Tab-separated table of C-alpha atoms in Angstrom:
chain	number	residue	atom	x	y	z
A	9	MET	CA	33.901	14.233	-255.181
A	10	THR	CA	31.771	17.308	-255.606
A	11	ALA	CA	31.130	20.508	-253.697
A	12	GLN	CA	28.806	23.470	-254.095
A	13	ASP	CA	29.022	27.109	-253.102
A	14	ALA	CA	26.294	28.907	-251.114
A	15	ALA	CA	24.355	29.574	-254.334
A	16	GLY	CA	24.363	25.880	-255.278
A	17	ARG	CA	26.914	26.189	-258.078
A	18	GLN	CA	29.354	23.314	-258.462
A	19	ILE	CA	32.912	24.076	-257.323
A	20	THR	CA	35.756	22.409	-259.208
A	21	ALA	CA	38.757	24.740	-258.857
A	22	LEU	CA	40.159	25.730	-255.467
A	23	SER	CA	42.269	28.767	-254.604
A	24	GLU	CA	44.470	26.535	-252.418
A	25	PRO	CA	44.607	22.806	-251.650
A	26	VAL	CA	42.288	21.324	-249.034
A	27	SER	CA	42.685	18.235	-246.867
A	28	VAL	CA	40.366	15.406	-247.866
A	29	TYR	CA	39.668	12.248	-245.863
A	30	PHE	CA	38.459	9.122	-247.700
A	31	TYR	CA	36.885	6.361	-245.637
A	32	ILE	CA	38.493	2.999	-246.433
A	33	PRO	CA	36.051	0.082	-246.162
A	34	THR	CA	37.397	-3.097	-244.581
A	35	THR	CA	36.927	-4.907	-247.895
A	36	HIS	CA	39.352	-2.535	-249.646
A	37	ARG	CA	42.226	-2.592	-247.156
A	38	TYR	CA	43.923	-5.525	-248.855
A	39	TYR	CA	44.948	-3.179	-251.682
A	40	LEU	CA	46.592	-0.545	-249.473
A	41	ARG	CA	50.336	-0.885	-250.057
A	42	ASP	CA	52.908	1.495	-248.597
A	43	VAL	CA	54.611	3.228	-251.533
A	44	SER	CA	57.328	4.940	-249.448
A	45	PRO	CA	58.717	2.321	-247.054
A	46	GLY	CA	61.217	3.457	-244.473
A	47	ASN	CA	59.833	6.894	-243.572
A	48	GLY	CA	57.523	5.776	-240.743
A	49	LEU	CA	54.300	6.797	-242.525
A	50	TYR	CA	51.875	4.453	-244.240
A	51	GLU	CA	51.589	6.223	-247.612
A	52	VAL	CA	49.384	5.059	-250.471
A	53	PRO	CA	49.073	6.250	-254.080
A	54	MET	CA	46.291	8.641	-255.062
A	55	TYR	CA	44.784	8.739	-258.531
A	56	LEU	CA	42.454	11.093	-260.333
A	57	TYR	CA	40.403	10.337	-263.397
A	58	ASP	CA	41.539	12.408	-266.380
A	59	GLU	CA	38.474	12.729	-268.590
A	60	GLU	CA	40.477	14.063	-271.547
A	61	GLN	CA	42.854	11.080	-271.515
A	62	ASP	CA	40.091	8.676	-270.404
A	63	THR	CA	42.413	7.111	-267.840
A	64	TRP	CA	43.456	7.174	-264.188
A	65	VAL	CA	46.519	9.344	-263.483
A	66	ARG	CA	48.610	9.067	-260.341
A	67	ARG	CA	48.573	12.319	-258.401
A	68	GLY	CA	50.649	12.182	-255.239
A	69	THR	CA	50.198	10.137	-252.105
A	70	GLY	CA	47.829	9.941	-249.184
A	71	ILE	CA	48.521	8.969	-245.580
A	72	VAL	CA	46.523	6.232	-243.842
A	73	VAL	CA	45.004	7.610	-240.621
A	74	ASP	CA	42.705	6.278	-237.894
A	75	ALA	CA	39.263	7.541	-236.815
A	76	ASP	CA	40.965	10.292	-234.768
A	77	TYR	CA	42.894	11.307	-237.915
A	78	GLN	CA	46.186	10.167	-236.409
A	79	PRO	CA	48.697	8.593	-238.829
A	80	ILE	CA	48.949	4.803	-238.845
A	81	PRO	CA	52.611	3.715	-238.649
A	82	GLU	CA	53.900	1.810	-241.645
A	83	SER	CA	54.864	-1.009	-239.278
A	84	ASP	CA	51.105	-1.755	-238.973
A	85	GLU	CA	50.651	-2.396	-242.721
A	86	ASP	CA	50.375	-6.196	-242.453
A	87	GLN	CA	47.874	-5.941	-239.609
A	88	VAL	CA	45.794	-3.292	-241.404
A	89	THR	CA	45.493	-5.374	-244.579
A	90	ALA	CA	44.705	-8.633	-242.738
A	91	ASP	CA	42.684	-7.693	-239.636
A	92	PRO	CA	39.098	-6.501	-240.261
A	93	ASP	CA	38.878	-5.452	-236.599
A	94	TYR	CA	41.831	-3.053	-236.821
A	95	GLY	CA	39.455	-0.085	-236.600
A	96	GLU	CA	38.087	2.578	-238.919
A	97	LEU	CA	40.622	3.885	-241.408
A	98	PHE	CA	40.799	6.879	-243.709
A	99	VAL	CA	43.272	8.179	-246.246
A	100	LYS	CA	44.182	11.844	-245.918
A	101	PHE	CA	45.405	13.678	-249.006
A	102	GLU	CA	45.588	17.191	-250.375
A	103	ALA	CA	43.306	18.044	-253.305
A	104	ASP	CA	43.787	21.115	-255.474
A	105	HIS	CA	40.469	20.585	-257.252
A	106	PHE	CA	37.320	18.493	-256.966
A	107	SER	CA	36.922	15.657	-259.442
A	108	THR	CA	36.939	11.859	-259.434
A	109	TRP	CA	39.656	10.571	-257.066
A	110	ASN	CA	40.699	7.055	-256.098
A	111	VAL	CA	42.994	5.503	-253.521
A	112	ASP	CA	44.262	2.178	-254.721
A	113	HIS	CA	47.212	0.222	-255.895
A	114	PRO	CA	47.547	-0.615	-259.576
A	115	LEU	CA	47.005	-4.226	-260.502
A	116	PRO	CA	49.046	-5.884	-263.239
A	117	PRO	CA	47.343	-6.062	-266.645
A	118	CYS	CA	45.321	-9.179	-267.420
A	119	ARG	CA	46.821	-11.491	-269.986
């Protein structure tokens, strides 16, 4: 994700974290797995791309929210991943800088 200041210069560093909302397409919901079961929230892992290491690095968690930005309860996980008519979904997370971010769940290596 990128942002610019009023003069058009790219912003990468932030003085404090900001809330970011990623839209989750219906086709990607299958991969949303709750990583903190038992706390009532539907939390998913967040990753950023580390250009120096040339790899994705896990950086915290995001919370699945609806179109009104209200948290989706973890009890709805099965319905969210299976029902394309569940409604628009987003993942809310806190970013301390702008770079390449991803919400996903790691897949096992191919053999």
